[in-house]
Coordinates of C-alpha atoms and ligand atoms in Angstrom, one line a residue:
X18 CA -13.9 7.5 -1.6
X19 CA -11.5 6.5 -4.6
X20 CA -8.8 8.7 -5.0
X21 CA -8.9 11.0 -8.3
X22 CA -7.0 9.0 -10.6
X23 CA -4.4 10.2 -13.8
X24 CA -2.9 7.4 -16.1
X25 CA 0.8 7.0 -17.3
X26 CA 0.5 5.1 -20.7
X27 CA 3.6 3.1 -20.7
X28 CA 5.3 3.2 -24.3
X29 CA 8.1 1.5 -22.6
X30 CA 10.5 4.4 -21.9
X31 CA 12.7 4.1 -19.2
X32 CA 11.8 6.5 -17.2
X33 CA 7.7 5.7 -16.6
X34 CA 8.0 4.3 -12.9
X35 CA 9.9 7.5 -12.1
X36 CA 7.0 9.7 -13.8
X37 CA 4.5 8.1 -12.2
X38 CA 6.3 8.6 -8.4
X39 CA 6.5 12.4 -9.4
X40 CA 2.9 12.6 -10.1
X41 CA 2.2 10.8 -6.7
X42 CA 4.7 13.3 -5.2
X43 CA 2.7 15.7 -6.4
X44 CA -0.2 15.0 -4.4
X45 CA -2.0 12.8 -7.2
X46 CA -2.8 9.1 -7.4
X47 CA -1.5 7.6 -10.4
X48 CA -1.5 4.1 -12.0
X49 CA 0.5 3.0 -15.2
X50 CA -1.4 1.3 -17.9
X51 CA 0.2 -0.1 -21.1
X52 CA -0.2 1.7 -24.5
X53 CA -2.4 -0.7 -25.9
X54 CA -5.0 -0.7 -22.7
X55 CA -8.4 -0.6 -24.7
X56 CA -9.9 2.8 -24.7
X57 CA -13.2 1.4 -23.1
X58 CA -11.0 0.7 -19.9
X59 CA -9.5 3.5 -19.9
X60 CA -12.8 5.6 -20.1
X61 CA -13.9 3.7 -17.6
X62 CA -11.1 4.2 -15.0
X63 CA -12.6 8.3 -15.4
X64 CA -8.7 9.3 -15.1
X65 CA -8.7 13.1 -14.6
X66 CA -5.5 13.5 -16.8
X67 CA -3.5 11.2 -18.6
X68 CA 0.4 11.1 -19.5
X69 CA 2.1 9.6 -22.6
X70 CA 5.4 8.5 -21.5
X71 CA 8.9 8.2 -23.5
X72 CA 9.8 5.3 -25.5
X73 CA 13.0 3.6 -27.0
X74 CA 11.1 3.7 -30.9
X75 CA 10.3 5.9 -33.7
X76 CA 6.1 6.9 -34.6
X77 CA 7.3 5.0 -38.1
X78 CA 8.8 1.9 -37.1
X79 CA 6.1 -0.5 -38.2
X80 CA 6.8 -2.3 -34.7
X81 CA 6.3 1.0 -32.5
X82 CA 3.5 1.3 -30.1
X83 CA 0.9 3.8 -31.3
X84 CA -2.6 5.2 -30.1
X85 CA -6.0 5.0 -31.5
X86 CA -6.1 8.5 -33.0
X87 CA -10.1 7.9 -31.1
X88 CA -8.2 8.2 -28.2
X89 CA -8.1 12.3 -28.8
X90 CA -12.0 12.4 -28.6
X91 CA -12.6 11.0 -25.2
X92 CA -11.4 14.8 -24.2
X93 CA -9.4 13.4 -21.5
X94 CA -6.2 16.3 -20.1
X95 CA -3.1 14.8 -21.8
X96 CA 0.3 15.3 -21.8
X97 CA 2.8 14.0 -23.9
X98 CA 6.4 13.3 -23.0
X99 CA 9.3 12.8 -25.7
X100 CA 8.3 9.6 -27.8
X101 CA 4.8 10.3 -26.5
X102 CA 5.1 13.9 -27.8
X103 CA 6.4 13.2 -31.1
X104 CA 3.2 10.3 -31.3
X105 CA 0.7 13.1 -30.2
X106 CA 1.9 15.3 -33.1
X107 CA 1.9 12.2 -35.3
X108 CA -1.3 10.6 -34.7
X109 CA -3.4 13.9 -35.1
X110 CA -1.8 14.9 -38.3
X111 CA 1.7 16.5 -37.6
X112 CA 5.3 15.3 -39.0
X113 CA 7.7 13.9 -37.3
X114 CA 11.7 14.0 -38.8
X115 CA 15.2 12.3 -37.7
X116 CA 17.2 15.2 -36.3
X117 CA 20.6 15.8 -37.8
X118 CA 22.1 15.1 -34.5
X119 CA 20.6 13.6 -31.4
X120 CA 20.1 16.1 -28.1
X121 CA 21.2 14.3 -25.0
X122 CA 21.5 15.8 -21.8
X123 CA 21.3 18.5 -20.0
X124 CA 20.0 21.4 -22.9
X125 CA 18.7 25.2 -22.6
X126 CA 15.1 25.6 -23.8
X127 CA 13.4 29.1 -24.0
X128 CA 9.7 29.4 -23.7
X129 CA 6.7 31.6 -24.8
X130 CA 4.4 31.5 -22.1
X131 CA 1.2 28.6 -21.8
X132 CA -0.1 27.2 -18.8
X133 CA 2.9 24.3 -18.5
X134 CA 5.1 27.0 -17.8
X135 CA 3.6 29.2 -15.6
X136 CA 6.0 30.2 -12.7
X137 CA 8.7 28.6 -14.8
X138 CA 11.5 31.1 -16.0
X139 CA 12.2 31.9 -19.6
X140 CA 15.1 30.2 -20.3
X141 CA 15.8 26.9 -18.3
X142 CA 17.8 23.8 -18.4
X143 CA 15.6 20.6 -19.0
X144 CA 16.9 17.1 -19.9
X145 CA 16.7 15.5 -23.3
X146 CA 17.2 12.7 -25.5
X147 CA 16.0 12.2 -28.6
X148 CA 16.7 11.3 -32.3
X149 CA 13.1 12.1 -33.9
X150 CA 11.7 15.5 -33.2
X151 CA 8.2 17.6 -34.4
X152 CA 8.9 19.4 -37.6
X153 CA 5.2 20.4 -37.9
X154 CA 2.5 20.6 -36.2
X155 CA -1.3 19.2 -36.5
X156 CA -3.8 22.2 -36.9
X157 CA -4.7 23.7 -34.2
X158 CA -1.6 23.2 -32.0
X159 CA 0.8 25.9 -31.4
X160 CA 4.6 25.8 -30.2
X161 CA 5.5 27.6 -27.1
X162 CA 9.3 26.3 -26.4
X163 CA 12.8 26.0 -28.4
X164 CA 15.8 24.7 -28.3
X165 CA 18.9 25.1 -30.0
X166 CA 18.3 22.2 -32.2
X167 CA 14.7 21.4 -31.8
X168 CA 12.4 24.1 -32.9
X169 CA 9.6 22.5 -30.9
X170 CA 10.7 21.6 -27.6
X171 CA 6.8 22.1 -26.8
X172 CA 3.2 22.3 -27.5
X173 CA 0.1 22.4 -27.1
X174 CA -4.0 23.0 -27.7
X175 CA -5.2 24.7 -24.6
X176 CA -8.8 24.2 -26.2
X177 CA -8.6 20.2 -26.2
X178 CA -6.4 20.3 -22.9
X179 CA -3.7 18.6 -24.8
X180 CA 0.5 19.4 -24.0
X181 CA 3.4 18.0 -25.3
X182 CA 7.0 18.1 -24.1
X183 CA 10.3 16.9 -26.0
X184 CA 11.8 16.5 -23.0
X185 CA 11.7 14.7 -19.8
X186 CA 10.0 16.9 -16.6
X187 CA 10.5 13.8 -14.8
X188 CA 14.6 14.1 -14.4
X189 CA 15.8 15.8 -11.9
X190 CA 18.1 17.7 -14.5
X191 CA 15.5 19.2 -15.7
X192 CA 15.3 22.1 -13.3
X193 CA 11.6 23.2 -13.2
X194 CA 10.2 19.7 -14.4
X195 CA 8.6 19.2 -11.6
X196 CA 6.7 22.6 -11.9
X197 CA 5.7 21.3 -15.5
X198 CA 4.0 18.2 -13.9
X199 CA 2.2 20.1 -11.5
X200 CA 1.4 22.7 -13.7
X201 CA -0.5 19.6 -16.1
X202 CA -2.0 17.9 -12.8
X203 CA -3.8 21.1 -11.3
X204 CA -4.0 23.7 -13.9
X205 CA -4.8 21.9 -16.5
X206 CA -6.7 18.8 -15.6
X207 CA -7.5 20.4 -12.0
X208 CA -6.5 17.6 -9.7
X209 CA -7.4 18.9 -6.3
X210 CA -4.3 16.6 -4.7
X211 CA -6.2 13.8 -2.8
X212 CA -2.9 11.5 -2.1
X213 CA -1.5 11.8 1.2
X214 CA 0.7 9.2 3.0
X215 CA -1.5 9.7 6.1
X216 CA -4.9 9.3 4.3
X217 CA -3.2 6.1 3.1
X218 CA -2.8 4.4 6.2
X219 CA -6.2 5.3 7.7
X220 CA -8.2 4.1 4.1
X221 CA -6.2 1.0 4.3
X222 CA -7.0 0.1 7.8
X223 CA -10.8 0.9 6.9
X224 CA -11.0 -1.2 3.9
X225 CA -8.4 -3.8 5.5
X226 CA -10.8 -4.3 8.3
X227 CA -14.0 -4.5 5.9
X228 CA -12.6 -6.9 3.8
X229 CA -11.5 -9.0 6.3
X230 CA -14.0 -8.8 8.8
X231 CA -13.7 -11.6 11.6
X232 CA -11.4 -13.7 9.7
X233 CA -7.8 -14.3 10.0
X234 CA -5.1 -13.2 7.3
X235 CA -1.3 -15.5 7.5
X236 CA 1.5 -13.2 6.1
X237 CA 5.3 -14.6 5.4
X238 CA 7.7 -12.1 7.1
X239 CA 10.9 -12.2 5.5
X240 CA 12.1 -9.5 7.6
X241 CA 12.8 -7.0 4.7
X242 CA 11.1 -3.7 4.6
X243 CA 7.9 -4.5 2.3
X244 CA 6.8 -7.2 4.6
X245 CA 7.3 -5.1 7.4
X246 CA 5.2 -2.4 6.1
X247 CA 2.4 -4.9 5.1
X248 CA 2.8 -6.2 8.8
X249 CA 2.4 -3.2 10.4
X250 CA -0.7 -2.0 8.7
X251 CA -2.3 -5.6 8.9
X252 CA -1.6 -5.4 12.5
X253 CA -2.8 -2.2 13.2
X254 CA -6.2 -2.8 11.3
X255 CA -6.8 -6.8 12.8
X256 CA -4.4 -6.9 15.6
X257 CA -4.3 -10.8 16.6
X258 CA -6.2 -12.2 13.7
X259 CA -3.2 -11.9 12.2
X260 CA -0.3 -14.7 12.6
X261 CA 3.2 -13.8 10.7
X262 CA 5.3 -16.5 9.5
X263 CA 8.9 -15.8 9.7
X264 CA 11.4 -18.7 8.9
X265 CA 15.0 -18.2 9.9
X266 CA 16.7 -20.3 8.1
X267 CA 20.2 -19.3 10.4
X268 CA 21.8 -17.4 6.8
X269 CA 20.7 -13.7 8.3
X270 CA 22.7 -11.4 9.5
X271 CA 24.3 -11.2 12.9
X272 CA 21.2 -11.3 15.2
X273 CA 19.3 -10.2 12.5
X274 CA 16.2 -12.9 13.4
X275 CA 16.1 -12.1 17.1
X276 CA 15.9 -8.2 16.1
X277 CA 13.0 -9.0 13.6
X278 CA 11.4 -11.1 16.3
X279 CA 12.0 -8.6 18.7
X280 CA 10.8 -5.3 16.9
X281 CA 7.6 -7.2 15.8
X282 CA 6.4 -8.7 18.8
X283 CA 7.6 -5.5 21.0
X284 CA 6.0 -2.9 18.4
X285 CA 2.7 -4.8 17.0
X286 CA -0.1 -6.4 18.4
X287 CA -0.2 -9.4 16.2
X288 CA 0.7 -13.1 16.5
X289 CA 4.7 -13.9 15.6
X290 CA 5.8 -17.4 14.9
X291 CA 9.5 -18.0 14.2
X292 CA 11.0 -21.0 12.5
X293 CA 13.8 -21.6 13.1
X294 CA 15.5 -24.1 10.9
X295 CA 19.1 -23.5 9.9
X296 CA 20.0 -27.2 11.0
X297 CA 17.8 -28.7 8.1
X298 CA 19.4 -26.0 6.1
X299 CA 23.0 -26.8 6.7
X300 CA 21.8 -30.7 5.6
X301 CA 20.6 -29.9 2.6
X302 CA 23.5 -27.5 1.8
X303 CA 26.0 -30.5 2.9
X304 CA 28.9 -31.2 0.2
X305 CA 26.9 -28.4 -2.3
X306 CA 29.3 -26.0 -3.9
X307 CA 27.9 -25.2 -7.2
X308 CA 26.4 -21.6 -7.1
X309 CA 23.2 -22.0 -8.6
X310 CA 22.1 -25.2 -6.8
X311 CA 22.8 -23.3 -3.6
X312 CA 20.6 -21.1 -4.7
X313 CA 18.0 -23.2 -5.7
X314 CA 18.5 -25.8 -2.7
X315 CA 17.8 -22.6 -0.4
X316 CA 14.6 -21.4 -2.2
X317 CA 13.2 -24.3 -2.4
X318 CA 14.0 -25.3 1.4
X319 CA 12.7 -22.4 2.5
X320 CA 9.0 -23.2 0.7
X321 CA 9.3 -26.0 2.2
X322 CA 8.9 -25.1 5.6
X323 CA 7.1 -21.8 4.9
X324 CA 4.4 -24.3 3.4
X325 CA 4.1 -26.6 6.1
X326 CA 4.1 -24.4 8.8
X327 CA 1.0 -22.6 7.0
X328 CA -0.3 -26.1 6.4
X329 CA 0.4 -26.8 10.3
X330 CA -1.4 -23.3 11.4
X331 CA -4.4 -24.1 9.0
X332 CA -5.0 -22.2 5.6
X333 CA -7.6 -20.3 7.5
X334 CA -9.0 -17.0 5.6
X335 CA -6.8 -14.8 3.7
X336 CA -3.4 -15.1 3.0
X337 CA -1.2 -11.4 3.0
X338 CA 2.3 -10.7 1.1
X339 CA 3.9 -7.6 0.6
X340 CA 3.8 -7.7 -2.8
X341 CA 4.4 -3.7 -4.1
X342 CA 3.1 -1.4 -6.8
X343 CA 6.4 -2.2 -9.2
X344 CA 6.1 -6.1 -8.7
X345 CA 2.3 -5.7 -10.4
X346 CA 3.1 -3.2 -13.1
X347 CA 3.1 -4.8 -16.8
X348 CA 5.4 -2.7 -19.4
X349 CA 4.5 -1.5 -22.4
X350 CA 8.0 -3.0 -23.6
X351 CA 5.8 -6.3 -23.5
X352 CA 7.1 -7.6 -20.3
X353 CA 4.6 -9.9 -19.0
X354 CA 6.5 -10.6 -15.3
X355 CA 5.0 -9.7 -12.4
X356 CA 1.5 -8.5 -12.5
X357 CA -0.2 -9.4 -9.7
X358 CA -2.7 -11.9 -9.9
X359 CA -3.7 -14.4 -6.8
X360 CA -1.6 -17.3 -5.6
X361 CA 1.4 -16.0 -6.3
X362 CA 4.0 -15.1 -3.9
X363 CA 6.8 -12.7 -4.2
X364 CA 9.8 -13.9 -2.7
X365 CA 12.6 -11.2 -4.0
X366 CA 13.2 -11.8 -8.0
X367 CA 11.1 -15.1 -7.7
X368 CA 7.2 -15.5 -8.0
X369 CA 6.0 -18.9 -6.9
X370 CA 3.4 -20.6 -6.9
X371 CA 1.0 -21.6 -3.8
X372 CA 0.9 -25.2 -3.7
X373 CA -3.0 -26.7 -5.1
X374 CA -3.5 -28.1 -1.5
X375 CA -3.6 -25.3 0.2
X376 CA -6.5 -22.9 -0.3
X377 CA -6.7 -19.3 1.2
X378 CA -10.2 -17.6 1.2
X379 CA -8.2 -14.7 -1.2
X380 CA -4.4 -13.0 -1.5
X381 CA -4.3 -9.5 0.1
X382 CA -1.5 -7.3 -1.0
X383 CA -1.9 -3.7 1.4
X384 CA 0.9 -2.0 -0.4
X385 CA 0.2 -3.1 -3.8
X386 CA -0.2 0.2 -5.1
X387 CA 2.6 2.1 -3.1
X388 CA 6.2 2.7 -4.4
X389 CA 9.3 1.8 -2.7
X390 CA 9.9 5.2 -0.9
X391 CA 6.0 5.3 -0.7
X392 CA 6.2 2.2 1.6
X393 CA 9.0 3.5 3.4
X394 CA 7.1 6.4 4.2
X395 CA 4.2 4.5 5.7
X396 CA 6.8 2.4 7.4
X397 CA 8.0 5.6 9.2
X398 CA 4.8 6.4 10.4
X399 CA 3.5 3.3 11.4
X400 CA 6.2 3.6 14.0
X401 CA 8.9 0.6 12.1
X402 CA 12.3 1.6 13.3
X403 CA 14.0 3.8 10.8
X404 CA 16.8 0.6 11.0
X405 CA 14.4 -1.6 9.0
X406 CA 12.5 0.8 7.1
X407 CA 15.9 1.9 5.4
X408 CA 17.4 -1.4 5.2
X409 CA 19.7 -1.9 2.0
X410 CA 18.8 -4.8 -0.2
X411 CA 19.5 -8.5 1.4
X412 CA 19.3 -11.4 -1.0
X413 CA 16.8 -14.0 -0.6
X414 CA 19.0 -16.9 0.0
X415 CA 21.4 -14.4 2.1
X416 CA 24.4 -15.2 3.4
X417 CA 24.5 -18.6 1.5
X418 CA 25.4 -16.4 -1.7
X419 CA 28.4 -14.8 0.2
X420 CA 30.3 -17.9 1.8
X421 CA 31.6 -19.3 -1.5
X422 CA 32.2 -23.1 -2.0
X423 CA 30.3 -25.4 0.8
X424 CA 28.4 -23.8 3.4
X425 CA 28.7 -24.6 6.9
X426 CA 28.2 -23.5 10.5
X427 CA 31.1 -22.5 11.3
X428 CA 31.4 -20.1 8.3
X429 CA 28.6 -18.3 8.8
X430 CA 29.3 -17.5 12.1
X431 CA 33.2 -16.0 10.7
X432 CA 31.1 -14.1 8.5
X433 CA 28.4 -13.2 10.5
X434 CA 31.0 -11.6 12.8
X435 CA 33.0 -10.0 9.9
X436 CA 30.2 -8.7 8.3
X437 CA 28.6 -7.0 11.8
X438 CA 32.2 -5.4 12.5
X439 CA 32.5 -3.8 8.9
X440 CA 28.8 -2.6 8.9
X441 CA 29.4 -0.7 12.6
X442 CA 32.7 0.6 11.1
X443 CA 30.7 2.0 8.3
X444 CA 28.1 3.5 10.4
X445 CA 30.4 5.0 12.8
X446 CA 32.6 6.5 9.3
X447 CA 29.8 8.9 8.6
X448 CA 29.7 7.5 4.9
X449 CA 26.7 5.6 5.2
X450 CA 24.6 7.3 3.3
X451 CA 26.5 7.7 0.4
X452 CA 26.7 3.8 0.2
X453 CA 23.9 1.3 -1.0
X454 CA 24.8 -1.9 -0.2
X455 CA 28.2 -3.2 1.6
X456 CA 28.7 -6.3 3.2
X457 CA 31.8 -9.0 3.7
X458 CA 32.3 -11.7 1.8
X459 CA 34.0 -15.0 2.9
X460 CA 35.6 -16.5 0.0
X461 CA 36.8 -19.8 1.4
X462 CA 40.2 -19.1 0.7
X463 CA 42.6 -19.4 3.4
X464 CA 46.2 -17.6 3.4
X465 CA 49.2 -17.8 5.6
X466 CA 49.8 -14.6 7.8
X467 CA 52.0 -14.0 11.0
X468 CA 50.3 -13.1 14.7
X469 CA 52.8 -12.4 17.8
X470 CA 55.3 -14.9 16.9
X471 CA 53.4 -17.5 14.9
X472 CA 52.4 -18.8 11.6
X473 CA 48.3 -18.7 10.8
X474 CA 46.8 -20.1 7.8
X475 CA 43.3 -18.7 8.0
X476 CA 40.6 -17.1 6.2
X477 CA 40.4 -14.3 3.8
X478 CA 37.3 -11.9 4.5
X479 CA 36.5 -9.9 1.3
X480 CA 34.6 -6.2 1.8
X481 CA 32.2 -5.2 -0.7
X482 CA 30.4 -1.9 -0.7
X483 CA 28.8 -0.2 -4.0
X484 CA 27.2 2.5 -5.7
X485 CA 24.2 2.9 -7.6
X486 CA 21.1 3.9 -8.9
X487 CA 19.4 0.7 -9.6
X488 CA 21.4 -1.9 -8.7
X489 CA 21.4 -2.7 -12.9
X490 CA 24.8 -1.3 -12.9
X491 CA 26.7 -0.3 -10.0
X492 CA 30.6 1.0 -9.1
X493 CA 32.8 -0.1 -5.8
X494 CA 32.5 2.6 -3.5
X495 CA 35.8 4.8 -3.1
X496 CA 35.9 4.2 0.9
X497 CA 38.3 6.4 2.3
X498 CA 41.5 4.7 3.6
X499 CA 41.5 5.3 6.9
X500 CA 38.1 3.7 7.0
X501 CA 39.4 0.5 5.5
X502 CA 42.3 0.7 7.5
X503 CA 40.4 0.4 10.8
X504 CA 38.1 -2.1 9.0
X505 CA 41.2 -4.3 8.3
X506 CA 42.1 -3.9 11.6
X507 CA 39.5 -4.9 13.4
X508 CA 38.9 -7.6 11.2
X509 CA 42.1 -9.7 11.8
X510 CA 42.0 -8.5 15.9
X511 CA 38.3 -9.1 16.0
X512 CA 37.0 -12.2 14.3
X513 CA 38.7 -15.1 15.2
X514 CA 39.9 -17.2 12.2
X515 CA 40.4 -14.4 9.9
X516 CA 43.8 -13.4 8.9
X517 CA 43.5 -11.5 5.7
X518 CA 41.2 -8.9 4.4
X519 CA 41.0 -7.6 0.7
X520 CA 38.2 -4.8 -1.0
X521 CA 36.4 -6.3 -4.2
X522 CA 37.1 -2.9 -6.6
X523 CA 34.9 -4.3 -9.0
X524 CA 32.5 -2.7 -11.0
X525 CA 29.3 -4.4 -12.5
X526 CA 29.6 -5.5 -15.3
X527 CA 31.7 -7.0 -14.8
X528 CA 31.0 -8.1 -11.7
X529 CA 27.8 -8.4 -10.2
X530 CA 26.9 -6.7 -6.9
X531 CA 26.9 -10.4 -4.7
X532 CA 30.0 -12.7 -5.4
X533 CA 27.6 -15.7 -6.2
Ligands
LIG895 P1 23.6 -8.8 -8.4 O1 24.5 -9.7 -7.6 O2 22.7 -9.5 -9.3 O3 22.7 -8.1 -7.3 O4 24.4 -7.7 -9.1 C1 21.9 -7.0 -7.6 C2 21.1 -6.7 -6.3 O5 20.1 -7.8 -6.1 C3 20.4 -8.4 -4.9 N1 20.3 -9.8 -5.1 C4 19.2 -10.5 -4.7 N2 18.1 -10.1 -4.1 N3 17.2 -12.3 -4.1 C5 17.1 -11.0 -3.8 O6 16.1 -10.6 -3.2 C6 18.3 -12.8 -4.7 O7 18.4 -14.0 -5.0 C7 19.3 -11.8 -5.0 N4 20.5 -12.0 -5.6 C8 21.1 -10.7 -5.7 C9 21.8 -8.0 -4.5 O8 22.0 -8.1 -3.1 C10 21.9 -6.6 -5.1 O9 21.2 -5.7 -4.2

């Protein structure tokens, strides 16, 4: 049985991901559809409540994304959210005004009571930001919250089921936003809370198995935690009928391969093929020291075998990826990228295509309508160690973009080893958590230093580690000294042929988060 379904129409705020994972944390399946979804489809997707999201624009700006004023007959629950609430008001008669000042942040708003805010105190902080704000309201709507500056923070028609909030439930400032949203979901539109993590894996694994039936499904393992997931459910529904292709092309982390290998092939009953092909790497990498042709050498290697080892094991039945729910969405801000239609393969920020000659039987994507944490979750209890379901973020090309200049064997071994005695310092520190991504850095720079009684001229490590909330912008991390201390330490004690260690303190922008 489907799940009971509400909509977030994307009028490209930048918040609508994060509303619809609070709806699904609330209990209730959600999708995201762009504003200008036809209102045929969206009849016919029967959602049980629909949510109009924020948005950068203004209801007058010829250019802003509006709503079929039809759309207010199909009687669907809806609630609007800032832009979406000023486009409510609009659309069914209402004004909408520039405010005086804007409202940013973290604001008091006092309400009068209404179904949104039951159980939610009088007086409460929410977040805002806004320019444009209701000045009046269509007829038959009433206000039920203020705030200082905005004398309709809120509204709503109980009699049509439709709501309106200026501000944004979905922020964690806001302090009983996530009441709000489940006040909408099950009092108003009366979802009953049909999404479970655990209902998840066992529908999957039923409709996995139907669709496949006795054929087999090839999936690319890349070792990072969506493939993973994808494995283990693909496993657990087909066991051996389905072969995972994971190519090591020797620019992982220390005994990083041998651990995937390891974990897989100990923890799933499936088949596991490894390719291991840093050799023809390392040749086609030879005298290359431009960043970007690394880069694209190493992608394009790595389809390269990935290809012909499919082509080798037969493009037998389906073919799996772990493509997720944020790689299909499209935005309402009119960016086409991603959306998920067949023969194309995720590999990190790249899609590519499936080469004509080889033809699957169909693309299955298992987690192509989970979230990031949702597919950690089902990671978790499928039994993947928490190690690789909490795995920070690992470029594509890997440690190819952190050994600047030409890349060679011996290199990545230095950094392998530098890179496996700063992450164990970090774990043993206590400050994990607090990080996002840290890592070493080999620069190709070599320094003259002093050990015992003699000169060395050897390498420079570099030590990055960051902050951050989506990797768009991100801070260096303020490691405590004594941490770096024992870092640097063990650094120059530890790994042969390093000398000199230095801690990249800078932000991005400027910097980005990997040094090529
Ligand atoms: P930058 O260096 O652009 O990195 O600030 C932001 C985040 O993206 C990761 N990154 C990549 N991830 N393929 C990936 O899958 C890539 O080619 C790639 N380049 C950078 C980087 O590690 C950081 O988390």
């Amino acid at each position: 049985m489907a799940n009971q379904l509400c909509i977030v129409l994307d009028f490209g705020g930048q918040y609508n991901q994060l509303i619809a994972r609070r709806v699904r944390e609330c209990g209730v399946y959600c999708e995201i559809k762009r504003f200008d979804t036809p209102l045929e489809d969206i009849k016919a997707l029967s959602p049980m409540g629909v949510i109009f999201t924020g948005g950068p624009n203004s209801v007058y700006d010829e250019t802003s994304p509006h709503i079929a004023k039809e759309y207010f007959d199909l009687g669907i629950p809806t609630l609007g959210i800032c832009y979406g609430c000023q486009l409510m008001a609009y659309t069914l008669g209402g004004t909408v005004e520039s405010c005086t000042r804007s409202e940013y942040g973290k604001i008091e708003v006092s309400h009068s009571g209404g179904t949104l805010f039951s159980n939610v105190p009088d007086k409460s902080v929410v977040w805002m930001s806004h320019t444009d704000f209701v000045s009046k309201l269509p007829d038959g709507f009433k206000g039920n919250a203020s705030s200082a500056d905005c004398p309709i923070a809120a509204f709503e028609c109980p009699e049509r089921k439709l709501y309106a909030v200026q501000f944004h439930p979905e922020v964690t400032h806001s302090q009983f936003g996530k009441e709000i949203l489940h006040n909408f979901l099950y009092d108003v539109c009366g979802f009953k809370g049909d999404w479970v993590m655990d209902d998840f894996i066992d529908t999957t694994v039923a409709k996995l198995r139907e669709q496949i039936g006795d054929k087999k499904v090839i999936l690319g393992l890349s070792g990072g935690v969506d493939s993973s997931v994808a494995a283990g459910l693909l496993s657990r529904a087909i066991g051996k009928q389905l072969t995972c292709v994971f190519v090591d092309q020797g620019l992982m982390r220390k005994d990083e391969g041998d651990f995937v290998e390891e974990t897989f092939t100990r923890l799933f009953d499936m088949n596991f093929v490894r390719v291991n092909c840093q050799q023809k790497f390392l040749a086609a990498l030879k005298g290359v020291t431009d960043p970007e042709q690394k880069r694209k050498i190493i992608g394009t290697e790595f389809y390269n075998v990935f290809w012909d080892k499919i082509r080798e094991q037969g493009a037998d039945g389906f073919f799996a990826q772990g493509t997720i729910y944020p790689d299909r969405i499209e935005s309402g801000k009119g960016n086409q990228a991603g959306h998920g239609s067949t023969a194309v393969i995720k590999t990190h920020h790249n899609m590519v295509k499936m080469p004509d000659d080889i033809k699957f039987d169909g693309v299955i994507e298992p987690l192509g309508d989970l979230f990031k944490d949702e597919v950690r979750a089902v990671g978790e209890k499928l039994g993947i160690p928490h190690e690789l379901v909490w795995r920070q973020p690992f470029p594509g090309p890997g440690l190819g973009v952190r050994i600047i200049g030409e890349i060679t064997e011996e290199k990545i071994k230095i950094l392998q080893e530098a890179d496996a005695v700063f992450r164990d310092e970090i774990h043993k520190s206590g400050i994990e958590s607090e990080l996002k991504q840290f890592f070493a850095v080999l620069p190709d720079v070599k320094t003259v230093g002093v050990m015992g009684d003699h000169r060395t001229y050897d390498h420079l490590i570099a030590i990055r580690a960051v902050t951050t909330d989506d990797f768009m912008t991100a801070d260096w991390a303020r490691i405590p000294y004594d941490v770096l201390a024992k870092v640097s330490n063990r650094l120059c004690n530890e790994v042969e042929h390093v000398n000199r260690v230095v801690y990249d303190i800078t932000s991005k922008p400027p910097g980005t988060v990997e040094w090529e």
